[in-house]
Amino acid sequence: MKKLILLAAFGLFTATQSNAQEVFNQVVSNAKLVLEDPKADQFLIAISQFKYTALQYLCTTAIKRKGGPVEADMLDRQAYALNHFIISYFSELAKAQRSSDTAQKDIMKKYWRATAENPMFNDADKEKTEAFLNDPECITPFSIDTNWELADRFITEKKNKSK
């Protein structure tokens, strides 16, 4: 539970007080700070590694596909949605700790499905885009080729239907 509170605070801090491409830059910068901190908690390091990798992939792939600069607003919206997606994921997992392993696996599948069914680029390089998914030790088993706005909306709609 303490880690969930840490994650929520970290997530909220990275996505507030932002203007033109500041959300994206703030999330990337904060992730990098955690990755460079030798005293950082392993849980936050794992999450930061995912965020950093996913957002770097998003930006570099968008630039390559577009052949030039990418809209700052798109990067900000994606970074904000990624943050919200990750916070929601760990929040649901924490609530399910009191339940069965099946409940936790169902949550993991739902979030994985949200990333799998909402690709950003339909990248054929699955080795790269599914590296976190294919790592059995990974706490963020998601594709980095994800439209985070759509994936987050997918999860929100699933939550609303189950209420």
CSV table of N, CA and C in Angstrom, one decimal:
chain,number,residue,atom,x,y,z
A,1,MET,N,0.8,-1.2,0.0
A,1,MET,CA,0.0,0.0,0.0
A,1,MET,C,0.9,1.3,0.0
A,2,LYS,N,2.0,1.2,0.7
A,2,LYS,CA,2.9,2.3,0.8
A,2,LYS,C,3.4,2.6,-0.6
A,3,LYS,N,3.7,1.6,-1.4
A,3,LYS,CA,4.2,1.8,-2.7
A,3,LYS,C,3.2,2.4,-3.6
A,4,LEU,N,1.9,2.0,-3.4
A,4,LEU,CA,0.9,2.6,-4.2
A,4,LEU,C,0.7,4.1,-4.0
A,5,ILE,N,0.8,4.5,-2.7
A,5,ILE,CA,0.8,5.9,-2.4
A,5,ILE,C,2.0,6.7,-3.0
A,6,LEU,N,3.1,6.0,-2.9
A,6,LEU,CA,4.3,6.6,-3.6
A,6,LEU,C,4.1,6.8,-5.1
A,7,LEU,N,3.6,5.8,-5.7
A,7,LEU,CA,3.3,5.8,-7.1
A,7,LEU,C,2.3,6.9,-7.5
A,8,ALA,N,1.2,7.0,-6.7
A,8,ALA,CA,0.2,8.0,-7.0
A,8,ALA,C,0.8,9.4,-6.8
A,9,ALA,N,1.6,9.6,-5.8
A,9,ALA,CA,2.2,10.9,-5.6
A,9,ALA,C,3.2,11.2,-6.7
A,10,PHE,N,4.0,10.3,-7.1
A,10,PHE,CA,4.9,10.4,-8.2
A,10,PHE,C,4.2,10.7,-9.5
A,11,GLY,N,3.1,10.0,-9.8
A,11,GLY,CA,2.3,10.2,-11.0
A,11,GLY,C,1.7,11.6,-11.0
A,12,LEU,N,1.1,12.0,-9.9
A,12,LEU,CA,0.5,13.3,-9.9
A,12,LEU,C,1.5,14.4,-10.0
A,13,PHE,N,2.6,14.3,-9.4
A,13,PHE,CA,3.6,15.3,-9.5
A,13,PHE,C,4.1,15.5,-10.9
A,14,THR,N,4.2,14.3,-11.7
A,14,THR,CA,4.7,14.4,-13.0
A,14,THR,C,3.8,15.0,-14.0
A,15,ALA,N,2.5,15.1,-13.7
A,15,ALA,CA,1.5,15.5,-14.6
A,15,ALA,C,0.8,16.8,-14.3
A,16,THR,N,1.3,17.6,-13.4
A,16,THR,CA,0.7,18.9,-13.0
A,16,THR,C,1.5,20.1,-13.4
A,17,GLN,N,0.8,21.2,-13.4
A,17,GLN,CA,1.4,22.5,-13.7
A,17,GLN,C,2.2,22.5,-15.0
A,18,SER,N,1.5,22.2,-16.1
A,18,SER,CA,2.2,22.0,-17.4
A,18,SER,C,1.6,22.8,-18.6
A,19,ASN,N,2.4,23.3,-19.4
A,19,ASN,CA,2.0,23.9,-20.7
A,19,ASN,C,2.7,23.2,-21.8
A,20,ALA,N,2.8,23.8,-23.0
A,20,ALA,CA,3.2,23.2,-24.2
A,20,ALA,C,4.4,22.2,-24.1
A,21,GLN,N,4.1,21.0,-24.2
A,21,GLN,CA,5.0,19.8,-24.1
A,21,GLN,C,5.6,19.7,-22.7
A,22,GLU,N,5.1,20.4,-21.8
A,22,GLU,CA,5.7,20.2,-20.4
A,22,GLU,C,5.3,18.9,-19.7
A,23,VAL,N,4.1,18.4,-20.0
A,23,VAL,CA,3.7,17.2,-19.4
A,23,VAL,C,4.7,16.1,-19.9
A,24,PHE,N,4.8,16.0,-21.2
A,24,PHE,CA,5.8,15.0,-21.7
A,24,PHE,C,7.2,15.1,-21.1
A,25,ASN,N,7.7,16.3,-21.2
A,25,ASN,CA,9.0,16.6,-20.7
A,25,ASN,C,9.1,16.3,-19.2
A,26,GLN,N,8.1,16.6,-18.4
A,26,GLN,CA,8.1,16.4,-17.0
A,26,GLN,C,8.1,14.9,-16.6
A,27,VAL,N,7.3,14.2,-17.3
A,27,VAL,CA,7.2,12.7,-17.1
A,27,VAL,C,8.5,12.1,-17.4
A,28,VAL,N,9.1,12.4,-18.6
A,28,VAL,CA,10.4,11.9,-19.0
A,28,VAL,C,11.5,12.3,-18.0
A,29,SER,N,11.5,13.6,-17.6
A,29,SER,CA,12.5,14.0,-16.7
A,29,SER,C,12.5,13.3,-15.3
A,30,ASN,N,11.2,13.2,-14.8
A,30,ASN,CA,11.1,12.6,-13.5
A,30,ASN,C,11.5,11.1,-13.6
A,31,ALA,N,11.1,10.4,-14.7
A,31,ALA,CA,11.5,9.0,-14.8
A,31,ALA,C,13.0,8.9,-14.9
A,32,LYS,N,13.6,9.8,-15.6
A,32,LYS,CA,15.1,9.8,-15.7
A,32,LYS,C,15.8,10.0,-14.3
A,33,LEU,N,15.2,11.0,-13.6
A,33,LEU,CA,15.7,11.2,-12.2
A,33,LEU,C,15.7,10.0,-11.3
A,34,VAL,N,14.6,9.3,-11.4
A,34,VAL,CA,14.5,8.0,-10.6
A,34,VAL,C,15.5,7.0,-11.1
A,35,LEU,N,15.6,6.9,-12.4
A,35,LEU,CA,16.6,5.9,-12.9
A,35,LEU,C,18.0,6.2,-12.6
A,36,GLU,N,18.3,7.5,-12.4
A,36,GLU,CA,19.7,7.9,-12.1
A,36,GLU,C,20.0,7.9,-10.6
A,37,ASP,N,18.9,7.7,-9.8
A,37,ASP,CA,19.1,7.8,-8.3
A,37,ASP,C,19.5,6.5,-7.7
A,38,PRO,N,20.7,6.3,-7.2
A,38,PRO,CA,21.2,5.1,-6.7
A,38,PRO,C,20.4,4.6,-5.5
A,39,LYS,N,19.7,5.5,-4.8
A,39,LYS,CA,18.9,5.1,-3.6
A,39,LYS,C,17.4,4.9,-3.9
A,40,ALA,N,17.0,4.9,-5.2
A,40,ALA,CA,15.6,4.8,-5.6
A,40,ALA,C,15.1,3.4,-5.3
A,41,ASP,N,13.8,3.3,-4.9
A,41,ASP,CA,13.1,2.1,-4.7
A,41,ASP,C,13.0,1.3,-6.0
A,42,GLN,N,13.2,0.0,-5.9
A,42,GLN,CA,13.2,-0.9,-7.1
A,42,GLN,C,11.8,-0.8,-7.8
A,43,PHE,N,10.8,-0.7,-7.1
A,43,PHE,CA,9.4,-0.6,-7.6
A,43,PHE,C,9.3,0.7,-8.5
A,44,LEU,N,9.8,1.8,-8.0
A,44,LEU,CA,9.7,3.1,-8.8
A,44,LEU,C,10.7,3.0,-10.0
A,45,ILE,N,11.8,2.3,-9.8
A,45,ILE,CA,12.8,2.2,-10.9
A,45,ILE,C,12.1,1.4,-12.1
A,46,ALA,N,11.4,0.4,-11.7
A,46,ALA,CA,10.8,-0.4,-12.8
A,46,ALA,C,9.7,0.4,-13.5
A,47,ILE,N,8.9,1.1,-12.8
A,47,ILE,CA,7.9,1.9,-13.4
A,47,ILE,C,8.5,3.0,-14.2
A,48,SER,N,9.5,3.7,-13.7
A,48,SER,CA,10.2,4.8,-14.4
A,48,SER,C,10.9,4.3,-15.7
A,49,GLN,N,11.4,3.1,-15.6
A,49,GLN,CA,12.1,2.5,-16.8
A,49,GLN,C,11.0,2.3,-17.9
A,50,PHE,N,9.8,1.8,-17.5
A,50,PHE,CA,8.8,1.6,-18.5
A,50,PHE,C,8.3,2.9,-19.1
A,51,LYS,N,8.1,3.9,-18.2
A,51,LYS,CA,7.6,5.2,-18.7
A,51,LYS,C,8.6,5.9,-19.6
A,52,TYR,N,9.9,5.8,-19.2
A,52,TYR,CA,10.9,6.5,-20.0
A,52,TYR,C,11.0,5.8,-21.4
A,53,THR,N,11.1,4.5,-21.4
A,53,THR,CA,11.2,3.7,-22.6
A,53,THR,C,10.0,3.9,-23.5
A,54,ALA,N,8.8,3.9,-22.9
A,54,ALA,CA,7.6,4.0,-23.7
A,54,ALA,C,7.5,5.4,-24.4
A,55,LEU,N,7.8,6.4,-23.6
A,55,LEU,CA,7.7,7.8,-24.1
A,55,LEU,C,8.8,8.1,-25.1
A,56,GLN,N,10.0,7.6,-24.9
A,56,GLN,CA,11.1,7.8,-25.9
A,56,GLN,C,10.7,7.1,-27.2
A,57,TYR,N,10.2,5.9,-27.1
A,57,TYR,CA,9.7,5.1,-28.3
A,57,TYR,C,8.6,5.9,-29.0
A,58,LEU,N,7.7,6.4,-28.3
A,58,LEU,CA,6.6,7.2,-28.8
A,58,LEU,C,7.1,8.4,-29.6
A,59,CYS,N,8.0,9.2,-29.0
A,59,CYS,CA,8.5,10.4,-29.6
A,59,CYS,C,9.4,10.1,-30.8
A,60,THR,N,10.3,9.2,-30.7
A,60,THR,CA,11.3,8.9,-31.8
A,60,THR,C,10.5,8.2,-33.0
A,61,THR,N,9.6,7.3,-32.7
A,61,THR,CA,8.8,6.6,-33.8
A,61,THR,C,7.9,7.6,-34.5
A,62,ALA,N,7.3,8.5,-33.7
A,62,ALA,CA,6.4,9.5,-34.3
A,62,ALA,C,7.2,10.5,-35.2
A,63,ILE,N,8.4,10.8,-34.8
A,63,ILE,CA,9.3,11.7,-35.6
A,63,ILE,C,9.7,11.0,-36.9
A,64,LYS,N,10.1,9.7,-36.8
A,64,LYS,CA,10.5,8.9,-38.0
A,64,LYS,C,9.3,8.8,-38.9
A,65,ARG,N,8.1,8.5,-38.4
A,65,ARG,CA,7.0,8.2,-39.3
A,65,ARG,C,6.5,9.5,-39.9
A,66,LYS,N,6.6,10.6,-39.2
A,66,LYS,CA,6.1,11.9,-39.7
A,66,LYS,C,7.2,12.6,-40.6
A,67,GLY,N,8.4,12.2,-40.3
A,67,GLY,CA,9.5,12.8,-41.1
A,67,GLY,C,9.9,14.2,-40.6
A,68,GLY,N,9.5,14.5,-39.4
A,68,GLY,CA,9.8,15.8,-38.8
A,68,GLY,C,9.2,16.0,-37.4
A,69,PRO,N,9.1,17.2,-37.0
A,69,PRO,CA,8.6,17.5,-35.6
A,69,PRO,C,7.2,16.9,-35.4
A,70,VAL,N,7.0,16.6,-34.1
A,70,VAL,CA,5.7,16.0,-33.7
A,70,VAL,C,5.0,17.1,-32.8
A,71,GLU,N,3.6,17.1,-32.9
A,71,GLU,CA,2.9,18.0,-32.1
A,71,GLU,C,3.1,17.8,-30.6
A,72,ALA,N,3.4,18.9,-30.0
A,72,ALA,CA,3.7,18.9,-28.5
A,72,ALA,C,2.4,18.4,-27.8
A,73,ASP,N,1.3,18.9,-28.2
A,73,ASP,CA,0.0,18.5,-27.6
A,73,ASP,C,-0.2,17.0,-27.6
A,74,MET,N,0.1,16.4,-28.7
A,74,MET,CA,-0.1,14.9,-28.8
A,74,MET,C,0.8,14.2,-27.8
A,75,LEU,N,2.1,14.7,-27.7
A,75,LEU,CA,3.0,14.1,-26.7
A,75,LEU,C,2.5,14.3,-25.3
A,76,ASP,N,2.0,15.5,-25.0
A,76,ASP,CA,1.5,15.7,-23.7
A,76,ASP,C,0.3,14.9,-23.3
A,77,ARG,N,-0.6,14.8,-24.2
A,77,ARG,CA,-1.8,13.9,-24.0
A,77,ARG,C,-1.4,12.5,-23.8
A,78,GLN,N,-0.5,12.0,-24.6
A,78,GLN,CA,0.0,10.6,-24.4
A,78,GLN,C,0.7,10.4,-23.1
A,79,ALA,N,1.5,11.3,-22.7
A,79,ALA,CA,2.2,11.2,-21.4
A,79,ALA,C,1.3,11.2,-20.3
A,80,TYR,N,0.3,12.1,-20.3
A,80,TYR,CA,-0.7,12.2,-19.2
A,80,TYR,C,-1.5,10.9,-19.2
A,81,ALA,N,-1.9,10.4,-20.3
A,81,ALA,CA,-2.7,9.1,-20.3
A,81,ALA,C,-1.9,8.0,-19.9
A,82,LEU,N,-0.6,7.9,-20.2
A,82,LEU,CA,0.3,6.8,-19.7
A,82,LEU,C,0.3,6.9,-18.2
A,83,ASN,N,0.6,8.0,-17.7
A,83,ASN,CA,0.6,8.2,-16.2
A,83,ASN,C,-0.7,7.7,-15.6
A,84,HIS,N,-1.8,8.1,-16.1
A,84,HIS,CA,-3.1,7.7,-15.5
A,84,HIS,C,-3.3,6.2,-15.6
A,85,PHE,N,-2.9,5.7,-16.8
A,85,PHE,CA,-3.0,4.2,-17.0
A,85,PHE,C,-2.2,3.4,-16.0
A,86,ILE,N,-1.0,3.8,-15.8
A,86,ILE,CA,-0.1,3.1,-14.8
A,86,ILE,C,-0.7,3.3,-13.4
A,87,ILE,N,-1.1,4.4,-13.0
A,87,ILE,CA,-1.7,4.6,-11.6
A,87,ILE,C,-2.9,3.8,-11.5
A,88,SER,N,-3.8,3.8,-12.5
A,88,SER,CA,-5.0,2.9,-12.4
A,88,SER,C,-4.7,1.5,-12.3
A,89,TYR,N,-3.7,1.0,-13.0
A,89,TYR,CA,-3.3,-0.4,-13.0
A,89,TYR,C,-2.8,-0.8,-11.6
A,90,PHE,N,-1.9,-0.1,-11.0
A,90,PHE,CA,-1.4,-0.4,-9.7
A,90,PHE,C,-2.5,-0.2,-8.6
A,91,SER,N,-3.3,0.7,-8.8
A,91,SER,CA,-4.4,0.9,-7.8
A,91,SER,C,-5.4,-0.3,-7.8
A,92,GLU,N,-5.7,-0.8,-9.0
A,92,GLU,CA,-6.6,-2.0,-9.1
A,92,GLU,C,-5.9,-3.2,-8.6
A,93,LEU,N,-4.6,-3.3,-8.9
A,93,LEU,CA,-3.8,-4.5,-8.4
A,93,LEU,C,-3.8,-4.5,-6.8
A,94,ALA,N,-3.6,-3.3,-6.3
A,94,ALA,CA,-3.5,-3.2,-4.8
A,94,ALA,C,-4.9,-3.6,-4.2
A,95,LYS,N,-6.0,-3.1,-4.8
A,95,LYS,CA,-7.3,-3.5,-4.3
A,95,LYS,C,-7.5,-5.0,-4.4
A,96,ALA,N,-7.0,-5.6,-5.4
A,96,ALA,CA,-7.2,-7.0,-5.7
A,96,ALA,C,-6.3,-7.9,-4.8
A,97,GLN,N,-5.3,-7.3,-4.1
A,97,GLN,CA,-4.5,-8.1,-3.2
A,97,GLN,C,-5.3,-8.8,-2.2
A,98,ARG,N,-6.4,-8.3,-1.8
A,98,ARG,CA,-7.2,-8.9,-0.8
A,98,ARG,C,-8.0,-10.1,-1.4
A,99,SER,N,-8.1,-10.1,-2.7
A,99,SER,CA,-8.8,-11.1,-3.4
A,99,SER,C,-7.9,-12.3,-3.8
A,100,SER,N,-8.3,-13.0,-4.8
A,100,SER,CA,-7.6,-14.2,-5.3
A,100,SER,C,-6.5,-13.8,-6.3
A,101,ASP,N,-5.6,-14.8,-6.6
A,101,ASP,CA,-4.7,-14.6,-7.6
A,101,ASP,C,-5.4,-14.4,-9.0
A,102,THR,N,-6.5,-15.1,-9.1
A,102,THR,CA,-7.3,-15.0,-10.3
A,102,THR,C,-7.7,-13.6,-10.6
A,103,ALA,N,-8.1,-12.9,-9.6
A,103,ALA,CA,-8.6,-11.5,-9.7
A,103,ALA,C,-7.4,-10.6,-10.2
A,104,GLN,N,-6.2,-10.8,-9.6
A,104,GLN,CA,-5.1,-10.1,-10.1
A,104,GLN,C,-4.7,-10.4,-11.5
A,105,LYS,N,-4.8,-11.7,-11.9
A,105,LYS,CA,-4.4,-12.0,-13.2
A,105,LYS,C,-5.4,-11.5,-14.2
A,106,ASP,N,-6.7,-11.4,-13.8
A,106,ASP,CA,-7.7,-10.8,-14.7
A,106,ASP,C,-7.4,-9.3,-14.9
A,107,ILE,N,-7.0,-8.6,-13.9
A,107,ILE,CA,-6.6,-7.2,-14.0
A,107,ILE,C,-5.5,-7.0,-14.9
A,108,MET,N,-4.4,-7.9,-14.7
A,108,MET,CA,-3.3,-7.8,-15.6
A,108,MET,C,-3.7,-8.0,-17.1
A,109,LYS,N,-4.5,-9.0,-17.3
A,109,LYS,CA,-5.0,-9.3,-18.7
A,109,LYS,C,-5.7,-8.1,-19.3
A,110,LYS,N,-6.6,-7.5,-18.5
A,110,LYS,CA,-7.4,-6.4,-18.9
A,110,LYS,C,-6.5,-5.3,-19.4
A,111,TYR,N,-5.5,-5.0,-18.6
A,111,TYR,CA,-4.6,-3.8,-18.9
A,111,TYR,C,-3.7,-4.2,-20.1
A,112,TRP,N,-3.2,-5.4,-20.1
A,112,TRP,CA,-2.4,-5.9,-21.2
A,112,TRP,C,-3.2,-5.8,-22.5
A,113,ARG,N,-4.5,-6.2,-22.4
A,113,ARG,CA,-5.4,-6.2,-23.6
A,113,ARG,C,-5.6,-4.7,-24.1
A,114,ALA,N,-5.7,-3.8,-23.1
A,114,ALA,CA,-5.9,-2.4,-23.5
A,114,ALA,C,-4.7,-1.9,-24.3
A,115,THR,N,-3.5,-2.3,-24.0
A,115,THR,CA,-2.3,-1.9,-24.7
A,115,THR,C,-2.2,-2.6,-26.1
A,116,ALA,N,-2.6,-3.9,-26.1
A,116,ALA,CA,-2.5,-4.7,-27.3
A,116,ALA,C,-3.5,-4.3,-28.3
A,117,GLU,N,-4.7,-3.9,-27.9
A,117,GLU,CA,-5.7,-3.6,-28.8
A,117,GLU,C,-5.8,-2.1,-29.2
A,118,ASN,N,-4.8,-1.3,-28.7
A,118,ASN,CA,-4.8,0.1,-29.0
A,118,ASN,C,-3.4,0.5,-29.4
A,119,PRO,N,-2.9,0.0,-30.5
A,119,PRO,CA,-1.5,0.3,-30.9
A,119,PRO,C,-1.5,1.8,-31.5
A,120,MET,N,-0.3,2.4,-31.4
A,120,MET,CA,-0.1,3.7,-31.9
A,120,MET,C,0.4,3.7,-33.3
A,121,PHE,N,1.3,2.8,-33.6
A,121,PHE,CA,1.9,2.7,-34.9
A,121,PHE,C,1.8,1.4,-35.6
A,122,ASN,N,1.3,0.4,-35.0
A,122,ASN,CA,1.2,-1.0,-35.6
A,122,ASN,C,2.6,-1.4,-36.0
A,123,ASP,N,3.6,-1.2,-35.1
A,123,ASP,CA,5.0,-1.5,-35.4
A,123,ASP,C,5.1,-3.0,-35.5
A,124,ALA,N,5.8,-3.5,-36.6
A,124,ALA,CA,6.0,-4.9,-36.9
A,124,ALA,C,7.1,-5.5,-36.0
A,125,ASP,N,7.9,-4.6,-35.4
A,125,ASP,CA,9.1,-5.1,-34.6
A,125,ASP,C,8.6,-5.4,-33.2
A,126,LYS,N,7.9,-6.6,-33.1
A,126,LYS,CA,7.3,-7.1,-31.8
A,126,LYS,C,8.4,-7.3,-30.7
A,127,GLU,N,9.6,-7.7,-31.1
A,127,GLU,CA,10.6,-8.0,-30.2
A,127,GLU,C,10.9,-6.7,-29.3
A,128,LYS,N,10.9,-5.6,-30.0
A,128,LYS,CA,11.1,-4.3,-29.4
A,128,LYS,C,9.9,-3.8,-28.6
A,129,THR,N,8.7,-3.8,-29.3
A,129,THR,CA,7.5,-3.2,-28.7
A,129,THR,C,6.9,-4.1,-27.6
A,130,GLU,N,7.2,-5.4,-27.6
A,130,GLU,CA,6.7,-6.2,-26.5
A,130,GLU,C,7.8,-6.7,-25.5
A,131,ALA,N,8.9,-6.0,-25.5
A,131,ALA,CA,10.0,-6.4,-24.6
A,131,ALA,C,9.5,-6.5,-23.1
A,132,PHE,N,8.7,-5.5,-22.7
A,132,PHE,CA,8.3,-5.5,-21.3
A,132,PHE,C,7.3,-6.6,-21.1
A,133,LEU,N,6.4,-6.9,-22.1
A,133,LEU,CA,5.4,-7.9,-22.0
A,133,LEU,C,6.1,-9.3,-21.9
A,134,ASN,N,7.2,-9.5,-22.6
A,134,ASN,CA,7.8,-10.8,-22.6
A,134,ASN,C,8.8,-11.1,-21.5
A,135,ASP,N,9.0,-10.1,-20.6
A,135,ASP,CA,9.9,-10.2,-19.5
A,135,ASP,C,9.1,-10.7,-18.3
A,136,PRO,N,9.3,-12.0,-17.9
A,136,PRO,CA,8.5,-12.5,-16.8
A,136,PRO,C,8.7,-11.8,-15.4
A,137,GLU,N,9.7,-11.0,-15.3
A,137,GLU,CA,10.0,-10.2,-14.0
A,137,GLU,C,9.4,-8.8,-14.1
A,138,CYS,N,8.9,-8.4,-15.2
A,138,CYS,CA,8.4,-7.1,-15.4
A,138,CYS,C,7.1,-6.8,-14.7
A,139,ILE,N,7.0,-5.7,-14.0
A,139,ILE,CA,5.8,-5.3,-13.3
A,139,ILE,C,4.9,-4.5,-14.2
A,140,THR,N,5.3,-4.1,-15.3
A,140,THR,CA,4.5,-3.3,-16.3
A,140,THR,C,4.5,-4.1,-17.6
A,141,PRO,N,3.7,-5.2,-17.7
A,141,PRO,CA,3.8,-6.1,-18.9
A,141,PRO,C,2.9,-5.6,-20.0
A,142,PHE,N,3.4,-4.5,-20.6
A,142,PHE,CA,2.6,-3.8,-21.7
A,142,PHE,C,3.4,-3.5,-22.9
A,143,SER,N,2.7,-3.4,-24.0
A,143,SER,CA,3.4,-3.0,-25.2
A,143,SER,C,3.7,-1.5,-25.2
A,144,ILE,N,4.9,-1.2,-25.7
A,144,ILE,CA,5.2,0.3,-25.8
A,144,ILE,C,4.6,0.9,-27.0
A,145,ASP,N,4.2,0.1,-28.0
A,145,ASP,CA,3.5,0.6,-29.1
A,145,ASP,C,2.0,0.8,-28.8
A,146,THR,N,1.7,1.8,-28.0
A,146,THR,CA,0.4,1.9,-27.5
A,146,THR,C,-0.1,3.4,-27.7
A,147,ASN,N,-1.3,3.5,-28.1
A,147,ASN,CA,-2.0,4.8,-28.0
A,147,ASN,C,-2.5,4.9,-26.6
A,148,TRP,N,-1.8,5.6,-25.7
A,148,TRP,CA,-2.2,5.6,-24.3
A,148,TRP,C,-3.5,6.3,-24.0
A,149,GLU,N,-3.9,7.2,-24.8
A,149,GLU,CA,-5.2,7.8,-24.7
A,149,GLU,C,-6.3,6.8,-24.9
A,150,LEU,N,-6.2,6.0,-26.0
A,150,LEU,CA,-7.2,5.0,-26.2
A,150,LEU,C,-7.2,3.9,-25.2
A,151,ALA,N,-6.0,3.5,-24.8
A,151,ALA,CA,-5.8,2.4,-23.8
A,151,ALA,C,-6.4,2.8,-22.5
A,152,ASP,N,-6.2,4.1,-22.1
A,152,ASP,CA,-6.7,4.6,-20.8
A,152,ASP,C,-8.2,4.7,-20.9
A,153,ARG,N,-8.8,5.1,-22.1
A,153,ARG,CA,-10.2,5.2,-22.3
A,153,ARG,C,-10.8,3.8,-22.2
A,154,PHE,N,-10.2,2.8,-22.8
A,154,PHE,CA,-10.6,1.4,-22.8
A,154,PHE,C,-10.8,1.0,-21.4
A,155,ILE,N,-9.8,1.2,-20.5
A,155,ILE,CA,-9.8,0.8,-19.1
A,155,ILE,C,-11.0,1.6,-18.4
A,156,THR,N,-11.1,2.9,-18.6
A,156,THR,CA,-12.1,3.7,-17.9
A,156,THR,C,-13.5,3.2,-18.3
A,157,GLU,N,-13.7,2.8,-19.6
A,157,GLU,CA,-15.0,2.3,-20.0
A,157,GLU,C,-15.3,1.0,-19.4
A,158,LYS,N,-14.3,0.1,-19.3
A,158,LYS,CA,-14.5,-1.2,-18.6
A,158,LYS,C,-14.9,-1.0,-17.1
A,159,LYS,N,-14.2,0.0,-16.5
A,159,LYS,CA,-14.5,0.2,-15.1
A,159,LYS,C,-16.0,0.7,-14.9
A,160,ASN,N,-16.4,1.6,-15.8
A,160,ASN,CA,-17.7,2.2,-15.8
A,160,ASN,C,-18.8,1.1,-16.0
A,161,LYS,N,-18.5,0.2,-16.9
A,161,LYS,CA,-19.5,-0.9,-17.2
A,161,LYS,C,-19.6,-1.9,-16.1
A,162,SER,N,-18.6,-2.0,-15.3
A,162,SER,CA,-18.6,-3.0,-14.2
A,162,SER,C,-19.3,-2.4,-12.9
A,163,LYS,N,-19.6,-1.1,-12.9
A,163,LYS,CA,-20.2,-0.5,-11.8
A,163,LYS,C,-21.7,-0.7,-11.7
